[in-house]
Coordinates of C-alpha atoms in Angstrom, one line a residue:
M29 CA -6.3 -46.5 -24.5
L30 CA -4.3 -44.1 -22.4
H31 CA -5.6 -43.7 -18.8
V32 CA -4.8 -40.4 -17.1
N33 CA -4.6 -40.0 -13.4
S34 CA -7.4 -37.6 -12.6
R35 CA -5.7 -36.5 -9.3
I36 CA -2.8 -35.1 -11.3
F37 CA -5.0 -33.0 -13.5
L38 CA -7.2 -32.0 -10.5
S39 CA -4.0 -30.8 -8.8
I40 CA -3.0 -28.8 -11.9
L41 CA -6.5 -27.3 -12.0
L42 CA -6.4 -26.2 -8.4
L43 CA -2.9 -24.7 -8.9
L44 CA -4.2 -22.6 -11.8
V45 CA -7.1 -21.4 -9.9
S46 CA -4.8 -20.5 -7.0
I47 CA -2.5 -18.6 -9.2
S48 CA -5.5 -16.7 -10.7
I49 CA -6.8 -15.8 -7.2
K50 CA -3.4 -14.6 -6.0
G51 CA -3.0 -12.5 -9.1
A52 CA -6.2 -10.6 -8.2
K53 CA -4.9 -9.6 -4.7
G54 CA -2.9 -6.7 -5.9
I55 CA -4.5 -3.5 -4.4
V56 CA -3.7 0.0 -5.6
G57 CA -5.2 2.7 -3.4
V58 CA -4.8 6.4 -3.1
N59 CA -3.9 8.9 -0.4
Y60 CA -6.7 11.6 -0.3
G61 CA -5.1 14.7 1.2
M62 CA -7.1 17.9 1.6
V63 CA -4.6 20.6 2.4
A64 CA -6.0 22.9 -0.3
D65 CA -8.7 25.5 -0.9
N66 CA -9.8 24.4 -4.4
L67 CA -10.8 20.8 -4.0
P68 CA -14.2 19.3 -4.8
T69 CA -16.5 18.2 -2.0
P70 CA -15.9 14.8 -0.4
G71 CA -19.2 13.6 -1.8
L72 CA -18.1 14.4 -5.4
V73 CA -14.7 12.7 -4.7
A74 CA -16.3 9.5 -3.4
R75 CA -18.7 9.3 -6.3
F76 CA -15.8 9.9 -8.8
L77 CA -13.6 7.2 -7.3
Q78 CA -16.5 4.7 -7.2
E79 CA -17.9 5.3 -10.6
S80 CA -15.0 6.5 -12.7
T81 CA -11.8 4.8 -11.4
I82 CA -10.5 1.4 -10.4
I83 CA -9.5 2.7 -7.0
S84 CA -11.0 0.5 -4.2
H85 CA -9.0 1.7 -1.2
V86 CA -8.4 5.2 0.1
R87 CA -6.5 6.7 3.0
I88 CA -7.6 10.0 4.6
F89 CA -5.4 11.9 7.0
D90 CA -7.9 12.4 9.8
T91 CA -11.4 11.2 10.7
D92 CA -13.3 14.0 8.9
P93 CA -17.0 13.1 9.3
D94 CA -17.9 14.6 5.9
S95 CA -15.5 12.3 4.2
L96 CA -16.5 9.2 6.1
K97 CA -20.2 9.9 5.3
A98 CA -19.3 10.6 1.7
F99 CA -17.8 7.1 1.3
A100 CA -20.7 5.4 2.9
N101 CA -22.2 2.6 0.8
T102 CA -19.5 2.9 -1.9
G103 CA -17.7 -0.2 -0.9
I104 CA -14.4 1.7 -0.9
A105 CA -12.1 0.5 1.9
I106 CA -11.0 3.4 4.1
S107 CA -8.0 3.9 6.3
V108 CA -8.4 6.8 8.7
T109 CA -5.5 8.6 10.5
I110 CA -5.1 9.9 14.0
P111 CA -2.9 13.0 13.7
N112 CA 0.4 12.9 15.6
D113 CA -0.6 15.6 18.1
Q114 CA -3.5 13.4 19.3
I115 CA -1.5 10.3 20.1
S116 CA -0.7 11.1 23.7
S117 CA -4.3 11.6 24.6
L118 CA -5.2 8.2 23.3
T119 CA -3.2 6.3 25.9
D120 CA -6.2 6.5 28.2
L121 CA -8.8 3.8 27.6
E122 CA -11.8 5.9 28.5
F123 CA -10.6 8.6 26.2
A124 CA -10.0 6.1 23.4
Q125 CA -13.4 4.6 23.8
N126 CA -15.0 8.0 23.6
W127 CA -12.9 8.8 20.6
L128 CA -14.1 5.6 18.9
L129 CA -17.7 6.4 19.9
T130 CA -17.4 9.9 18.3
N131 CA -15.3 9.3 15.2
I132 CA -15.8 5.7 14.1
L133 CA -18.9 4.0 15.4
P134 CA -21.4 6.6 13.8
H135 CA -20.1 5.6 10.3
L136 CA -20.4 1.8 10.7
P137 CA -21.3 -0.3 9.0
D138 CA -22.1 1.9 6.0
S139 CA -18.5 3.2 5.7
N140 CA -16.0 0.4 5.1
I141 CA -13.3 1.5 7.6
I142 CA -10.6 -1.2 7.6
R143 CA -7.7 0.5 9.4
I144 CA -6.9 3.1 12.0
L145 CA -3.4 4.6 11.4
V146 CA -1.9 6.0 14.6
G147 CA 0.1 9.1 13.4
N148 CA 2.4 9.2 10.5
E149 CA 6.2 8.7 10.5
V150 CA 6.1 9.2 14.3
L151 CA 9.4 7.4 14.9
S152 CA 11.2 9.8 12.6
T153 CA 10.2 12.8 14.6
A154 CA 12.3 14.2 17.5
N155 CA 9.3 14.1 19.9
K156 CA 10.3 11.7 22.5
L157 CA 6.9 11.8 24.3
M158 CA 5.1 11.1 21.1
I159 CA 7.4 8.2 20.3
T160 CA 7.1 6.8 23.8
N161 CA 3.3 6.9 23.6
L162 CA 2.9 5.4 20.1
V163 CA 2.7 1.7 21.0
P164 CA 0.6 2.2 24.2
A165 CA -1.8 4.3 22.1
M166 CA -2.1 1.6 19.5
D167 CA -2.7 -1.0 22.1
I168 CA -5.4 1.1 23.9
I169 CA -7.2 1.8 20.6
H170 CA -7.1 -1.9 19.8
T171 CA -8.6 -2.7 23.2
A172 CA -11.4 -0.2 22.6
L173 CA -12.0 -2.0 19.2
V174 CA -12.1 -5.4 21.0
N175 CA -14.6 -4.0 23.5
E176 CA -16.9 -3.2 20.5
S177 CA -16.1 -6.5 18.7
L178 CA -14.5 -4.6 15.9
D179 CA -10.9 -5.8 16.2
K180 CA -11.3 -8.3 13.3
Q181 CA -12.8 -5.7 11.0
I182 CA -10.6 -2.7 11.8
K183 CA -6.8 -3.1 12.3
V184 CA -4.5 -0.7 14.0
T185 CA -1.0 0.2 12.7
T186 CA 1.2 3.2 11.9
P187 CA 3.2 4.3 8.8
H188 CA 7.0 4.8 8.8
S189 CA 9.5 6.7 6.8
L190 CA 12.6 4.9 5.4
G191 CA 14.6 7.1 7.8
L192 CA 13.8 4.4 10.3
L193 CA 16.6 2.4 8.8
V194 CA 20.2 3.1 9.7
T195 CA 21.4 0.9 6.9
S196 CA 19.6 0.2 3.6
S197 CA 22.4 -0.6 1.2
P198 CA 22.9 -3.3 0.2
P199 CA 19.2 -4.3 0.7
S200 CA 20.1 -7.5 2.6
A201 CA 21.9 -5.4 5.2
G202 CA 18.8 -3.4 6.1
K203 CA 18.8 -2.5 9.8
F204 CA 16.7 -0.4 12.1
R205 CA 18.3 2.6 13.8
Q206 CA 20.0 1.9 17.1
G207 CA 17.7 2.4 20.1
Y208 CA 14.5 1.9 18.0
D209 CA 14.9 -1.9 17.7
N210 CA 14.7 -2.8 21.5
H211 CA 12.6 0.0 23.0
V212 CA 10.0 0.8 20.3
I213 CA 10.3 -1.3 17.2
E214 CA 10.1 -4.7 18.9
P215 CA 7.1 -3.9 21.0
L216 CA 5.4 -2.3 18.0
L217 CA 6.1 -5.4 15.9
N218 CA 4.9 -7.7 18.6
F219 CA 1.7 -5.7 18.6
L220 CA 1.4 -6.0 14.8
R221 CA 2.0 -9.8 15.0
A222 CA -0.5 -10.3 17.8
T223 CA -3.2 -8.4 16.1
D224 CA -2.5 -9.6 12.5
S225 CA -1.8 -6.1 11.3
P226 CA 0.7 -5.0 8.6
F227 CA 3.9 -3.0 8.8
L228 CA 3.4 0.3 6.8
I229 CA 6.2 2.0 5.0
N230 CA 6.5 5.2 2.9
P231 CA 9.1 4.7 0.2
Y232 CA 9.8 7.6 -2.2
P233 CA 12.5 6.7 -4.8
F234 CA 12.6 10.3 -6.2
L235 CA 14.1 11.5 -2.9
G236 CA 17.9 12.0 -3.4
C237 CA 17.6 10.8 -7.0
S238 CA 20.4 11.9 -9.3
N239 CA 21.0 11.8 -13.1
E240 CA 22.9 8.6 -12.5
T241 CA 20.0 6.9 -10.6
L242 CA 17.0 8.3 -12.4
D243 CA 16.5 5.3 -14.7
Y244 CA 16.9 3.0 -11.7
A245 CA 14.2 4.9 -9.8
L246 CA 11.8 5.0 -12.7
F247 CA 11.8 1.3 -13.5
R248 CA 13.6 2.0 -16.8
P249 CA 16.3 -0.3 -18.3
N250 CA 19.5 0.5 -16.4
S251 CA 22.8 -1.0 -15.4
Q252 CA 21.2 -2.6 -12.3
V253 CA 22.5 -3.0 -8.8
V254 CA 23.9 -6.3 -7.4
D255 CA 23.7 -6.9 -3.6
E256 CA 27.2 -8.2 -2.9
L257 CA 26.1 -10.1 0.1
T258 CA 23.4 -12.2 -1.7
N259 CA 24.4 -11.8 -5.4
L260 CA 20.8 -10.8 -6.1
T261 CA 20.3 -8.3 -8.8
Y262 CA 18.0 -5.2 -8.5
T263 CA 16.4 -3.6 -11.5
N264 CA 14.7 -0.8 -9.7
M265 CA 15.0 1.3 -6.5
L266 CA 11.6 0.5 -5.0
D267 CA 12.5 -3.2 -4.8
A268 CA 15.8 -2.4 -3.0
Q269 CA 14.0 -0.2 -0.5
L270 CA 11.3 -2.8 0.2
D271 CA 13.9 -5.5 0.7
A272 CA 15.9 -3.3 3.0
V273 CA 12.8 -3.0 5.2
Y274 CA 12.2 -6.8 4.9
S275 CA 15.9 -7.4 5.9
A276 CA 15.5 -5.1 9.0
L277 CA 12.4 -7.0 10.0
K278 CA 14.0 -10.4 9.5
L279 CA 17.1 -9.4 11.5
I280 CA 15.1 -9.1 14.6
G281 CA 12.8 -12.0 14.0
F282 CA 9.7 -10.5 12.3
A283 CA 10.0 -11.6 8.7
D284 CA 6.5 -13.0 8.8
I285 CA 4.8 -9.6 9.1
D286 CA 3.1 -8.3 6.0
I287 CA 4.5 -5.1 4.4
V288 CA 2.1 -2.5 2.9
I289 CA 3.3 0.6 1.0
A290 CA 1.3 3.3 2.7
E291 CA 2.6 6.1 0.5
T292 CA 4.7 6.4 -2.6
G293 CA 4.5 8.7 -5.6
W294 CA 6.4 11.1 -7.8
P295 CA 5.9 14.9 -8.0
S296 CA 5.0 16.4 -11.4
K297 CA 6.9 19.6 -10.5
G298 CA 9.8 20.5 -8.3
D299 CA 12.2 23.3 -7.5
Q300 CA 14.7 24.3 -10.1
G301 CA 17.6 21.9 -10.4
Q302 CA 15.7 18.8 -9.0
V303 CA 16.2 15.8 -11.3
G304 CA 13.2 14.2 -13.0
L305 CA 10.4 16.2 -11.3
D306 CA 8.1 16.7 -14.3
V307 CA 4.8 15.4 -15.6
E308 CA 6.4 12.7 -17.8
S309 CA 8.5 11.2 -15.0
A310 CA 5.5 11.3 -12.6
A311 CA 3.3 9.5 -15.1
E312 CA 6.0 6.9 -15.8
Y313 CA 6.7 6.1 -12.2
N314 CA 3.1 5.7 -11.1
K315 CA 2.1 3.7 -14.1
K316 CA 5.0 1.3 -13.8
L317 CA 4.5 1.2 -10.0
M318 CA 0.9 0.0 -10.5
Q319 CA 2.1 -2.7 -13.0
H320 CA 4.9 -3.8 -10.7
V321 CA 3.2 -4.1 -7.4
T322 CA 0.3 -6.1 -8.8
S323 CA 2.4 -8.3 -11.1
M324 CA 3.3 -11.0 -8.5
A325 CA 6.9 -10.4 -9.5
G326 CA 7.7 -9.4 -5.9
T327 CA 11.2 -8.4 -5.0
P328 CA 14.5 -10.4 -5.0
L329 CA 14.0 -11.2 -1.3
M330 CA 10.2 -11.4 -1.5
P331 CA 9.5 -13.1 -4.8
D332 CA 6.0 -13.9 -6.1
R333 CA 4.3 -11.3 -4.0
T334 CA 1.9 -8.4 -4.6
F335 CA 2.0 -5.4 -2.4
E336 CA -1.0 -3.4 -1.2
T337 CA 0.1 0.1 -2.4
Y338 CA -1.3 3.6 -1.9
I339 CA -0.2 6.3 -4.3
F340 CA 0.3 9.8 -3.0
G341 CA -1.8 11.5 -3.9
L342 CA -5.2 12.1 -5.3
F343 CA -5.0 15.9 -5.9
N344 CA -2.3 18.6 -5.8
E345 CA -2.6 20.3 -2.4
N346 CA -1.9 24.0 -3.0
L347 CA -1.7 24.9 0.7
K348 CA 0.9 22.4 1.8
P349 CA 4.1 24.1 3.2
G350 CA 7.6 23.2 2.1
P351 CA 9.2 22.8 -1.3
V352 CA 7.4 23.0 -4.6
N353 CA 7.2 19.2 -4.9
E354 CA 5.0 18.9 -1.8
R355 CA 2.2 20.7 -3.7
N356 CA 2.5 18.7 -6.9
F357 CA 1.9 15.0 -6.2
G358 CA -1.7 14.9 -7.5
L359 CA -3.1 12.4 -10.0
F360 CA -6.1 14.6 -10.8
H361 CA -6.9 18.3 -11.1
P362 CA -9.8 19.6 -8.9
N363 CA -12.2 19.2 -11.9
F364 CA -11.3 15.4 -12.0
T365 CA -9.3 15.6 -15.3
P366 CA -6.0 13.7 -15.0
V367 CA -2.8 15.5 -14.4
Y368 CA -1.5 12.6 -16.4
D369 CA -2.9 9.2 -17.4
I370 CA -1.7 6.1 -15.7
G371 CA -4.7 3.8 -16.4
I372 CA -6.8 4.5 -13.3
L373 CA -9.9 5.7 -15.2
R374 CA -12.3 2.8 -15.8
P375 CA -13.0 2.9 -19.6
K376 CA -9.3 3.0 -20.5
I377 CA -8.5 0.2 -18.0
A378 CA -11.3 -2.0 -19.4
A379 CA -10.1 -1.4 -23.0
S380 CA -6.5 -2.0 -22.1
A381 CA -7.3 -5.1 -20.0
A382 CA -9.4 -6.6 -22.8
S383 CA -6.6 -6.0 -25.4
K384 CA -3.7 -7.1 -23.3
H385 CA -5.0 -10.0 -21.4
G386 CA -7.8 -11.4 -23.6
D387 CA -5.8 -14.1 -25.2
N388 CA -4.2 -15.2 -21.9
T389 CA -7.6 -15.4 -20.3
K390 CA -8.9 -17.5 -23.2
Y391 CA -6.1 -20.0 -23.0
F392 CA -6.3 -20.1 -19.2
F393 CA -10.0 -21.2 -19.4
M394 CA -9.3 -23.6 -22.3
L395 CA -6.6 -25.3 -20.2
M396 CA -9.0 -25.5 -17.3
L397 CA -11.6 -27.1 -19.5
L398 CA -9.1 -29.6 -20.9
C399 CA -8.1 -30.6 -17.3
L400 CA -11.8 -31.1 -16.4
T401 CA -12.3 -33.2 -19.6
F402 CA -9.4 -35.5 -18.6
V403 CA -10.8 -35.8 -15.1
L404 CA -14.2 -36.8 -16.3
A405 CA -12.8 -39.2 -18.9
D406 CA -10.7 -40.9 -16.3
A407 CA -13.6 -41.2 -13.9
N408 CA -15.7 -42.8 -16.6
C409 CA -12.9 -45.3 -17.4
N410 CA -12.8 -46.3 -13.8

């Protein structure tokens, strides 16, 4: 009779369980902007996200009390934002404690606030005072959270634009702009490491996209790009952008810090002459984005990873200034009908998941059962 080492099968079983758990870590959230005069109330929005979508994480661009109350008891994880013009005031501990008392504490524990984002793309502004005050403000806010025993529950960080990089091509040559690395970036990254907080980046492959690079930006089959320094092949622009950020972090010794995609998306409408800014392209990008960032495919330099990702945005915002595309990032119309379907609505997701993954799930559990059978048989033999 063949005797099987139960330890081997137990190891296989634990590996399979580990893989299953890792695969579930992919988070797709949404940016909920409100620069519009035609949007539903925060209460209706929170109920819609909770009951009708698979969205479990949301970012708002302030600390609007109506929104924080609306998301109470929904379980949806919330990232709040301190606007750029408030950063300098928050370098004073007493002010920061009062800010926390007014804007955050009244909503806990009912509202699941997980992050405070200090500003947005601050380092890409020309405001030297704001840039200088960014890390001190983050540190003071963290201290205020420590004083309330909330520092483990709520993390402090700040999102960045890709303009933070002076070099992004090839991806392995990614490098932060001169002057940022020593005076701002390194203190910021030291803070993130010390507080176990992620580095947030806002990559938008549609920016600067041309007819030649449209397929590459939209995850379509394309001629691909080879990094001549590593010989690694890139099949899409997002991976190249994320790896450029990773390379810049690694260059100054911070490769261990987690990367979160705070904003990315694709407009469904743009100015005349802009390439690929239409409903079909927006649907294609965001649907493939969801599949990619949760697939554990990772990137060439960060394989086997999922990325917490926030799509921009929930609604079109008709009062936003700037070019046409700024007002056309929305996934949904104000009446909650989709601008296009990317699989966020619950019934379609459930049906799709059952059809696509049913067989894989069945075989997975069959294999687990087989492993357990061998373990028990071996134990009986001994």
